[in-house]
Amino acid sequence: MTLPKMLRDAKILAQQELAPRVFFLVVEAPDVAQAAEPGQFVQLRIPLGEFILRRPVGVAAVDRKKGSVAFIYRVVGKGTKALAALMPGEVVNILGPLGHGFHMDYEHPLIVGGGMGLSPLLYYAAAMQKKGDVLIGGRSEEEVFWKDLFDELCGEVFISTDDGSLGFKGFTTEYLPKILEDHKYDAIIVCGPDVMMRGIARIAREHGIPCEVSLEKRMACGLGACLSCSIDTTEGKRKKVCKDGPVFPAEEVFL
């Protein structure tokens, strides 16, 4: 796919605040809807203000019939604040879809996510057509609004909160061994904070279960040219999150 075909203006169809500072953005982009695979991302250019660099955002949902693509993002700085201020009818410029996604040939995966890492997992869950279960982690009940989004997409929905306000009290890494005692999975699919993914990857390795992780990294171009998202791997080689990932086998990036 050449670069000109990967660039397009996309009209905003909807912008909704799902939780404090967390927004659900839907744009009209038929070619992206047709091409995007679960786990891929796009680079958004914000038209307001002087924002030179694009923002990488994981694809959260697609509707191929309507030609729409959805993203879920958190407002953390000036760029995302400007993005949240955009209204239906306005336009954003999209570069993508980019990167490599998750493998789709598993029969019964466990999806594990924390925080905004759950966004790209939503598209994966939908594509698996209820074959997967999901473990959602958050600091409190307020942070696991994701449950309503995953309920219709997964078989079982497990919840863990740090403060015990909903579901299991503790971290996902503390709850996962208990889940694996009662359920059999042929893969674990993870996205979230680095420390969480590292812990989940270790538990998956101890149980002999294949594990895929989706890394988040600041990046400029998203095409592998600027090298700003380069990481070290367990093989001793440098790889680029944007081009070689963002999805990697866990053993490739976590010891």
PDB file of C-alpha atoms in Angstrom:
ATOM      1  CA  MET A   1       0.000   0.000   0.000  1.00  0.00           C
ATOM      2  CA  THR A   2       1.557   3.299  -1.026  1.00  0.00           C
ATOM      3  CA  LEU A   3       1.576   6.314   1.238  1.00  0.00           C
ATOM      4  CA  PRO A   4      -0.906   8.441  -0.772  1.00  0.00           C
ATOM      5  CA  LYS A   5      -3.518   5.677  -0.501  1.00  0.00           C
ATOM      6  CA  MET A   6      -3.000   5.557   3.255  1.00  0.00           C
ATOM      7  CA  LEU A   7      -3.797   9.240   3.742  1.00  0.00           C
ATOM      8  CA  ARG A   8      -7.336  10.568   3.749  1.00  0.00           C
ATOM      9  CA  ASP A   9      -9.595  13.132   5.367  1.00  0.00           C
ATOM     10  CA  ALA A  10     -12.346  11.557   7.449  1.00  0.00           C
ATOM     11  CA  LYS A  11     -15.537  13.265   8.548  1.00  0.00           C
ATOM     12  CA  ILE A  12     -16.442  12.908  12.200  1.00  0.00           C
ATOM     13  CA  LEU A  13     -19.756  11.103  12.609  1.00  0.00           C
ATOM     14  CA  ALA A  14     -19.929  11.011  16.409  1.00  0.00           C
ATOM     15  CA  GLN A  15     -17.986  12.136  19.476  1.00  0.00           C
ATOM     16  CA  GLN A  16     -19.156  10.853  22.873  1.00  0.00           C
ATOM     17  CA  GLU A  17     -17.667  11.046  26.354  1.00  0.00           C
ATOM     18  CA  LEU A  18     -17.814   7.518  27.809  1.00  0.00           C
ATOM     19  CA  ALA A  19     -16.237   8.372  31.158  1.00  0.00           C
ATOM     20  CA  PRO A  20     -14.403  11.373  32.608  1.00  0.00           C
ATOM     21  CA  ARG A  21     -11.819  12.396  29.945  1.00  0.00           C
ATOM     22  CA  VAL A  22     -12.429   9.236  27.878  1.00  0.00           C
ATOM     23  CA  PHE A  23     -13.981   9.744  24.447  1.00  0.00           C
ATOM     24  CA  PHE A  24     -15.478   7.538  21.742  1.00  0.00           C
ATOM     25  CA  LEU A  25     -14.786   8.971  18.295  1.00  0.00           C
ATOM     26  CA  VAL A  26     -16.434   7.660  15.104  1.00  0.00           C
ATOM     27  CA  VAL A  27     -15.283   8.775  11.657  1.00  0.00           C
ATOM     28  CA  GLU A  28     -16.348   8.038   8.101  1.00  0.00           C
ATOM     29  CA  ALA A  29     -13.472   6.184   6.436  1.00  0.00           C
ATOM     30  CA  PRO A  30     -14.721   3.332   4.198  1.00  0.00           C
ATOM     31  CA  ASP A  31     -11.298   2.238   2.975  1.00  0.00           C
ATOM     32  CA  VAL A  32      -9.925   2.036   6.527  1.00  0.00           C
ATOM     33  CA  ALA A  33     -13.012   0.106   7.642  1.00  0.00           C
ATOM     34  CA  GLN A  34     -12.403  -2.424   4.870  1.00  0.00           C
ATOM     35  CA  ALA A  35      -8.670  -2.795   5.455  1.00  0.00           C
ATOM     36  CA  ALA A  36      -8.128  -2.468   9.210  1.00  0.00           C
ATOM     37  CA  GLU A  37      -7.331  -5.667  11.115  1.00  0.00           C
ATOM     38  CA  PRO A  38      -7.735  -6.123  14.890  1.00  0.00           C
ATOM     39  CA  GLY A  39      -4.649  -4.781  16.614  1.00  0.00           C
ATOM     40  CA  GLN A  40      -3.738  -2.210  13.970  1.00  0.00           C
ATOM     41  CA  PHE A  41      -3.701   1.539  14.559  1.00  0.00           C
ATOM     42  CA  VAL A  42      -3.858   4.848  12.699  1.00  0.00           C
ATOM     43  CA  GLN A  43      -2.099   8.174  13.035  1.00  0.00           C
ATOM     44  CA  LEU A  44      -4.537  11.069  13.501  1.00  0.00           C
ATOM     45  CA  ARG A  45      -3.673  14.648  12.597  1.00  0.00           C
ATOM     46  CA  ILE A  46      -5.522  17.208  14.679  1.00  0.00           C
ATOM     47  CA  PRO A  47      -6.560  20.199  12.549  1.00  0.00           C
ATOM     48  CA  LEU A  48      -6.878  22.690  15.428  1.00  0.00           C
ATOM     49  CA  GLY A  49      -3.830  24.542  16.736  1.00  0.00           C
ATOM     50  CA  GLU A  50      -0.215  23.957  15.824  1.00  0.00           C
ATOM     51  CA  PHE A  51       0.041  20.212  16.342  1.00  0.00           C
ATOM     52  CA  ILE A  52       2.833  18.997  14.070  1.00  0.00           C
ATOM     53  CA  LEU A  53       2.971  15.354  15.123  1.00  0.00           C
ATOM     54  CA  ARG A  54       0.122  12.935  14.591  1.00  0.00           C
ATOM     55  CA  ARG A  55      -1.369  10.908  17.447  1.00  0.00           C
ATOM     56  CA  PRO A  56      -1.294   7.091  17.267  1.00  0.00           C
ATOM     57  CA  VAL A  57      -4.707   5.628  18.141  1.00  0.00           C
ATOM     58  CA  GLY A  58      -5.708   1.968  18.097  1.00  0.00           C
ATOM     59  CA  VAL A  59      -8.731   0.901  16.069  1.00  0.00           C
ATOM     60  CA  ALA A  60     -11.502   0.103  18.557  1.00  0.00           C
ATOM     61  CA  ALA A  61     -14.308  -0.849  16.158  1.00  0.00           C
ATOM     62  CA  VAL A  62     -15.243  -0.906  12.496  1.00  0.00           C
ATOM     63  CA  ASP A  63     -18.551  -1.038  10.647  1.00  0.00           C
ATOM     64  CA  ARG A  64     -17.784  -2.148   7.104  1.00  0.00           C
ATOM     65  CA  LYS A  65     -21.370  -1.678   5.906  1.00  0.00           C
ATOM     66  CA  LYS A  66     -21.479   1.928   7.089  1.00  0.00           C
ATOM     67  CA  GLY A  67     -17.832   2.553   6.259  1.00  0.00           C
ATOM     68  CA  SER A  68     -17.079   3.858   9.746  1.00  0.00           C
ATOM     69  CA  VAL A  69     -14.168   3.419  12.133  1.00  0.00           C
ATOM     70  CA  ALA A  70     -14.193   4.098  15.877  1.00  0.00           C
ATOM     71  CA  PHE A  71     -11.457   5.014  18.327  1.00  0.00           C
ATOM     72  CA  ILE A  72     -11.441   5.340  22.104  1.00  0.00           C
ATOM     73  CA  TYR A  73      -8.921   7.748  23.616  1.00  0.00           C
ATOM     74  CA  ARG A  74      -8.190   9.556  26.855  1.00  0.00           C
ATOM     75  CA  VAL A  75      -7.578  13.296  27.097  1.00  0.00           C
ATOM     76  CA  VAL A  76      -4.090  13.661  28.577  1.00  0.00           C
ATOM     77  CA  GLY A  77      -2.643  16.790  26.961  1.00  0.00           C
ATOM     78  CA  LYS A  78      -3.251  19.685  24.593  1.00  0.00           C
ATOM     79  CA  GLY A  79      -3.466  17.474  21.510  1.00  0.00           C
ATOM     80  CA  THR A  80      -6.094  15.085  22.792  1.00  0.00           C
ATOM     81  CA  LYS A  81      -7.945  17.998  24.389  1.00  0.00           C
ATOM     82  CA  ALA A  82      -8.166  19.616  20.949  1.00  0.00           C
ATOM     83  CA  LEU A  83      -9.290  16.297  19.464  1.00  0.00           C
ATOM     84  CA  ALA A  84     -12.072  16.025  22.046  1.00  0.00           C
ATOM     85  CA  ALA A  85     -13.274  19.505  21.094  1.00  0.00           C
ATOM     86  CA  LEU A  86     -14.041  18.456  17.508  1.00  0.00           C
ATOM     87  CA  MET A  87     -17.710  18.087  16.599  1.00  0.00           C
ATOM     88  CA  PRO A  88     -19.631  15.867  14.138  1.00  0.00           C
ATOM     89  CA  GLY A  89     -19.191  17.193  10.632  1.00  0.00           C
ATOM     90  CA  GLU A  90     -15.631  18.352  11.206  1.00  0.00           C
ATOM     91  CA  VAL A  91     -12.705  16.526   9.642  1.00  0.00           C
ATOM     92  CA  VAL A  92      -9.570  14.746  10.853  1.00  0.00           C
ATOM     93  CA  ASN A  93      -6.796  13.431   8.623  1.00  0.00           C
ATOM     94  CA  ILE A  94      -5.947   9.747   8.976  1.00  0.00           C
ATOM     95  CA  LEU A  95      -2.784   7.837   8.099  1.00  0.00           C
ATOM     96  CA  GLY A  96      -3.304   4.097   8.148  1.00  0.00           C
ATOM     97  CA  PRO A  97      -4.164   1.420   8.944  1.00  0.00           C
ATOM     98  CA  LEU A  98      -0.653   0.749  10.232  1.00  0.00           C
ATOM     99  CA  GLY A  99       1.276  -2.077  11.877  1.00  0.00           C
ATOM    100  CA  HIS A 100       0.584  -5.751  12.403  1.00  0.00           C
ATOM    101  CA  GLY A 101      -2.425  -7.039  14.325  1.00  0.00           C
ATOM    102  CA  PHE A 102      -3.319 -10.079  16.429  1.00  0.00           C
ATOM    103  CA  HIS A 103      -3.478 -13.621  15.126  1.00  0.00           C
ATOM    104  CA  MET A 104      -7.092 -14.591  14.526  1.00  0.00           C
ATOM    105  CA  ASP A 105      -6.833 -18.394  14.416  1.00  0.00           C
ATOM    106  CA  TYR A 106      -7.321 -19.092  18.139  1.00  0.00           C
ATOM    107  CA  GLU A 107     -10.380 -21.039  19.233  1.00  0.00           C
ATOM    108  CA  HIS A 108     -10.750 -19.788  22.805  1.00  0.00           C
ATOM    109  CA  PRO A 109      -8.487 -16.894  23.802  1.00  0.00           C
ATOM    110  CA  LEU A 110      -8.501 -14.924  27.026  1.00  0.00           C
ATOM    111  CA  ILE A 111      -8.341 -11.191  26.380  1.00  0.00           C
ATOM    112  CA  VAL A 112      -6.659  -9.204  29.163  1.00  0.00           C
ATOM    113  CA  GLY A 113      -6.614  -5.422  29.277  1.00  0.00           C
ATOM    114  CA  GLY A 114      -6.030  -2.541  31.610  1.00  0.00           C
ATOM    115  CA  GLY A 115      -6.815   1.138  31.177  1.00  0.00           C
ATOM    116  CA  MET A 116      -6.810   2.452  27.617  1.00  0.00           C
ATOM    117  CA  GLY A 117      -5.146  -0.767  26.513  1.00  0.00           C
ATOM    118  CA  LEU A 118      -8.661  -2.181  26.301  1.00  0.00           C
ATOM    119  CA  SER A 119      -9.431  -0.012  23.270  1.00  0.00           C
ATOM    120  CA  PRO A 120      -7.785  -2.142  20.519  1.00  0.00           C
ATOM    121  CA  LEU A 121      -8.907  -5.297  22.342  1.00  0.00           C
ATOM    122  CA  LEU A 122     -12.514  -4.276  21.751  1.00  0.00           C
ATOM    123  CA  TYR A 123     -12.119  -4.719  17.988  1.00  0.00           C
ATOM    124  CA  TYR A 124     -10.348  -8.041  18.523  1.00  0.00           C
ATOM    125  CA  ALA A 125     -13.161  -9.288  20.770  1.00  0.00           C
ATOM    126  CA  ALA A 126     -15.785  -8.329  18.171  1.00  0.00           C
ATOM    127  CA  ALA A 127     -13.866 -10.080  15.392  1.00  0.00           C
ATOM    128  CA  MET A 128     -13.589 -13.279  17.458  1.00  0.00           C
ATOM    129  CA  GLN A 129     -17.408 -13.467  17.593  1.00  0.00           C
ATOM    130  CA  LYS A 130     -17.776 -14.483  21.251  1.00  0.00           C
ATOM    131  CA  LYS A 131     -15.034 -17.122  21.105  1.00  0.00           C
ATOM    132  CA  GLY A 132     -13.043 -15.227  23.708  1.00  0.00           C
ATOM    133  CA  ASP A 133     -13.428 -14.316  27.364  1.00  0.00           C
ATOM    134  CA  VAL A 134     -12.097 -11.051  28.776  1.00  0.00           C
ATOM    135  CA  LEU A 135     -10.390  -9.956  31.985  1.00  0.00           C
ATOM    136  CA  ILE A 136     -10.802  -6.205  32.548  1.00  0.00           C
ATOM    137  CA  GLY A 137      -8.584  -4.452  35.063  1.00  0.00           C
ATOM    138  CA  GLY A 138      -8.881  -1.000  36.592  1.00  0.00           C
ATOM    139  CA  ARG A 139      -8.151   0.956  39.721  1.00  0.00           C
ATOM    140  CA  SER A 140     -11.825   1.305  40.671  1.00  0.00           C
ATOM    141  CA  GLU A 141     -15.364   0.673  39.444  1.00  0.00           C
ATOM    142  CA  GLU A 142     -15.326   4.043  37.663  1.00  0.00           C
ATOM    143  CA  GLU A 143     -12.490   2.820  35.416  1.00  0.00           C
ATOM    144  CA  VAL A 144     -14.178  -0.410  34.305  1.00  0.00           C
ATOM    145  CA  PHE A 145     -16.970   1.169  32.252  1.00  0.00           C
ATOM    146  CA  TRP A 146     -15.484  -1.146  29.621  1.00  0.00           C
ATOM    147  CA  LYS A 147     -17.650  -3.952  30.981  1.00  0.00           C
ATOM    148  CA  ASP A 148     -20.708  -2.615  29.140  1.00  0.00           C
ATOM    149  CA  LEU A 149     -18.728  -2.537  25.885  1.00  0.00           C
ATOM    150  CA  PHE A 150     -17.396  -6.095  26.173  1.00  0.00           C
ATOM    151  CA  ASP A 151     -20.532  -7.761  27.566  1.00  0.00           C
ATOM    152  CA  GLU A 152     -22.045  -8.583  24.170  1.00  0.00           C
ATOM    153  CA  LEU A 153     -18.730  -9.437  22.529  1.00  0.00           C
ATOM    154  CA  CYS A 154     -17.299 -12.062  24.876  1.00  0.00           C
ATOM    155  CA  GLY A 155     -18.364 -15.275  26.528  1.00  0.00           C
ATOM    156  CA  GLU A 156     -17.378 -14.500  30.119  1.00  0.00           C
ATOM    157  CA  VAL A 157     -16.357 -11.122  31.503  1.00  0.00           C
ATOM    158  CA  PHE A 158     -14.032 -11.084  34.507  1.00  0.00           C
ATOM    159  CA  ILE A 159     -13.415  -7.857  36.441  1.00  0.00           C
ATOM    160  CA  SER A 160     -10.611  -6.898  38.794  1.00  0.00           C
ATOM    161  CA  THR A 161     -10.249  -3.567  40.588  1.00  0.00           C
ATOM    162  CA  ASP A 162      -7.375  -2.452  42.767  1.00  0.00           C
ATOM    163  CA  ASP A 163      -9.731  -1.228  45.497  1.00  0.00           C
ATOM    164  CA  GLY A 164     -12.251  -4.074  45.235  1.00  0.00           C
ATOM    165  CA  SER A 165     -15.125  -1.751  44.336  1.00  0.00           C
ATOM    166  CA  LEU A 166     -16.145  -4.170  41.561  1.00  0.00           C
ATOM    167  CA  GLY A 167     -15.236  -7.780  40.954  1.00  0.00           C
ATOM    168  CA  PHE A 168     -12.004  -9.316  42.238  1.00  0.00           C
ATOM    169  CA  LYS A 169      -9.995  -7.136  44.613  1.00  0.00           C
ATOM    170  CA  GLY A 170      -6.469  -6.894  43.282  1.00  0.00           C
ATOM    171  CA  PHE A 171      -4.482  -6.738  40.073  1.00  0.00           C
ATOM    172  CA  THR A 172      -5.138  -8.698  36.890  1.00  0.00           C
ATOM    173  CA  THR A 173      -1.909 -10.599  37.556  1.00  0.00           C
ATOM    174  CA  GLU A 174      -3.336 -11.772  40.895  1.00  0.00           C
ATOM    175  CA  TYR A 175      -6.685 -12.798  39.404  1.00  0.00           C
ATOM    176  CA  LEU A 176      -5.361 -14.513  36.273  1.00  0.00           C
ATOM    177  CA  PRO A 177      -4.000 -17.688  37.973  1.00  0.00           C
ATOM    178  CA  LYS A 178      -7.415 -18.276  39.569  1.00  0.00           C
ATOM    179  CA  ILE A 179      -9.132 -17.924  36.187  1.00  0.00           C
ATOM    180  CA  LEU A 180      -6.682 -20.340  34.560  1.00  0.00           C
ATOM    181  CA  GLU A 181      -7.457 -22.925  37.251  1.00  0.00           C
ATOM    182  CA  ASP A 182     -11.071 -23.121  36.082  1.00  0.00           C
ATOM    183  CA  HIS A 183     -10.788 -22.388  32.352  1.00  0.00           C
ATOM    184  CA  LYS A 184      -8.715 -23.629  29.441  1.00  0.00           C
ATOM    185  CA  TYR A 185      -7.458 -21.139  26.845  1.00  0.00           C
ATOM    186  CA  ASP A 186      -5.340 -21.586  23.752  1.00  0.00           C
ATOM    187  CA  ALA A 187      -3.955 -18.019  23.892  1.00  0.00           C
ATOM    188  CA  ILE A 188      -3.795 -14.893  26.008  1.00  0.00           C
ATOM    189  CA  ILE A 189      -4.112 -11.534  24.220  1.00  0.00           C
ATOM    190  CA  VAL A 190      -2.911  -8.527  26.228  1.00  0.00           C
ATOM    191  CA  CYS A 191      -2.754  -4.736  26.032  1.00  0.00           C
ATOM    192  CA  GLY A 192      -2.246  -2.300  28.874  1.00  0.00           C
ATOM    193  CA  PRO A 193       0.427  -0.870  31.162  1.00  0.00           C
ATOM    194  CA  ASP A 194       3.879  -2.354  30.616  1.00  0.00           C
ATOM    195  CA  VAL A 195       4.148  -3.773  34.132  1.00  0.00           C
ATOM    196  CA  MET A 196       0.794  -5.532  33.720  1.00  0.00           C
ATOM    197  CA  MET A 197       1.685  -7.032  30.335  1.00  0.00           C
ATOM    198  CA  ARG A 198       5.021  -8.232  31.663  1.00  0.00           C
ATOM    199  CA  GLY A 199       3.293  -9.985  34.573  1.00  0.00           C
ATOM    200  CA  ILE A 200       0.596 -11.537  32.376  1.00  0.00           C
ATOM    201  CA  ALA A 201       3.266 -12.738  29.940  1.00  0.00           C
ATOM    202  CA  ARG A 202       5.142 -14.435  32.789  1.00  0.00           C
ATOM    203  CA  ILE A 203       2.008 -16.238  34.005  1.00  0.00           C
ATOM    204  CA  ALA A 204       1.140 -17.322  30.457  1.00  0.00           C
ATOM    205  CA  ARG A 205       4.660 -18.730  30.044  1.00  0.00           C
ATOM    206  CA  GLU A 206       4.385 -20.631  33.342  1.00  0.00           C
ATOM    207  CA  HIS A 207       1.129 -22.199  32.119  1.00  0.00           C
ATOM    208  CA  GLY A 208       2.459 -22.960  28.640  1.00  0.00           C
ATOM    209  CA  ILE A 209      -0.090 -20.689  26.920  1.00  0.00           C
ATOM    210  CA  PRO A 210       0.859 -18.615  23.847  1.00  0.00           C
ATOM    211  CA  CYS A 211       0.685 -14.903  24.626  1.00  0.00           C
ATOM    212  CA  GLU A 212       0.532 -11.866  22.362  1.00  0.00           C
ATOM    213  CA  VAL A 213       1.095  -8.330  23.643  1.00  0.00           C
ATOM    214  CA  SER A 214       0.251  -4.997  22.024  1.00  0.00           C
ATOM    215  CA  LEU A 215       2.791  -2.318  22.888  1.00  0.00           C
ATOM    216  CA  GLU A 216       2.111   1.401  23.196  1.00  0.00           C
ATOM    217  CA  LYS A 217       4.927   3.754  22.283  1.00  0.00           C
ATOM    218  CA  ARG A 218       5.308   7.411  21.395  1.00  0.00           C
ATOM    219  CA  MET A 219       6.061   7.742  17.695  1.00  0.00           C
ATOM    220  CA  ALA A 220       6.412  10.451  15.078  1.00  0.00           C
ATOM    221  CA  CYS A 221       5.931   8.984  11.605  1.00  0.00           C
ATOM    222  CA  GLY A 222       4.249   5.626  12.262  1.00  0.00           C
ATOM    223  CA  LEU A 223       5.952   4.225   9.171  1.00  0.00           C
ATOM    224  CA  GLY A 224       9.256   2.985  10.547  1.00  0.00           C
ATOM    225  CA  ALA A 225      11.352   5.843   9.182  1.00  0.00           C
ATOM    226  CA  CYS A 226      11.998   8.009  12.256  1.00  0.00           C
ATOM    227  CA  LEU A 227      13.023   5.144  14.606  1.00  0.00           C
ATOM    228  CA  SER A 228      11.466   6.958  17.581  1.00  0.00           C
ATOM    229  CA  CYS A 229       9.485   3.868  18.600  1.00  0.00           C
ATOM    230  CA  SER A 230      12.395   1.403  18.435  1.00  0.00           C
ATOM    231  CA  ILE A 231      12.614  -1.165  21.230  1.00  0.00           C
ATOM    232  CA  ASP A 232      15.026  -3.878  22.343  1.00  0.00           C
ATOM    233  CA  THR A 233      13.907  -7.481  21.956  1.00  0.00           C
ATOM    234  CA  THR A 234      14.912 -10.650  23.768  1.00  0.00           C
ATOM    235  CA  GLU A 235      16.741 -11.723  20.604  1.00  0.00           C
ATOM    236  CA  GLY A 236      19.084  -8.765  20.968  1.00  0.00           C
ATOM    237  CA  LYS A 237      17.679  -7.030  17.905  1.00  0.00           C
ATOM    238  CA  ARG A 238      16.084  -3.602  17.696  1.00  0.00           C
ATOM    239  CA  LYS A 239      12.542  -3.527  16.318  1.00  0.00           C
ATOM    240  CA  LYS A 240      10.025  -0.778  15.598  1.00  0.00           C
ATOM    241  CA  VAL A 241       6.655  -0.812  17.358  1.00  0.00           C
ATOM    242  CA  CYS A 242       4.937   0.938  14.462  1.00  0.00           C
ATOM    243  CA  LYS A 243       6.131  -1.372  11.682  1.00  0.00           C
ATOM    244  CA  ASP A 244       7.120  -4.656  13.365  1.00  0.00           C
ATOM    245  CA  GLY A 245       4.288  -4.385  15.895  1.00  0.00           C
ATOM    246  CA  PRO A 246       2.431  -3.070  17.720  1.00  0.00           C
ATOM    247  CA  VAL A 247       1.551  -6.728  18.378  1.00  0.00           C
ATOM    248  CA  PHE A 248       4.436  -9.026  19.311  1.00  0.00           C
ATOM    249  CA  PRO A 249       4.746 -12.542  20.716  1.00  0.00           C
ATOM    250  CA  ALA A 250       5.272 -11.934  24.433  1.00  0.00           C
ATOM    251  CA  GLU A 251       8.523 -13.919  24.514  1.00  0.00           C
ATOM    252  CA  GLU A 252       9.986 -11.582  21.908  1.00  0.00           C
ATOM    253  CA  VAL A 253       9.763  -8.493  24.106  1.00  0.00           C
ATOM    254  CA  PHE A 254       9.501  -9.782  27.706  1.00  0.00           C
ATOM    255  CA  LEU A 255      11.949 -12.175  29.380  1.00  0.00           C
TER     256      LEU A 255
END
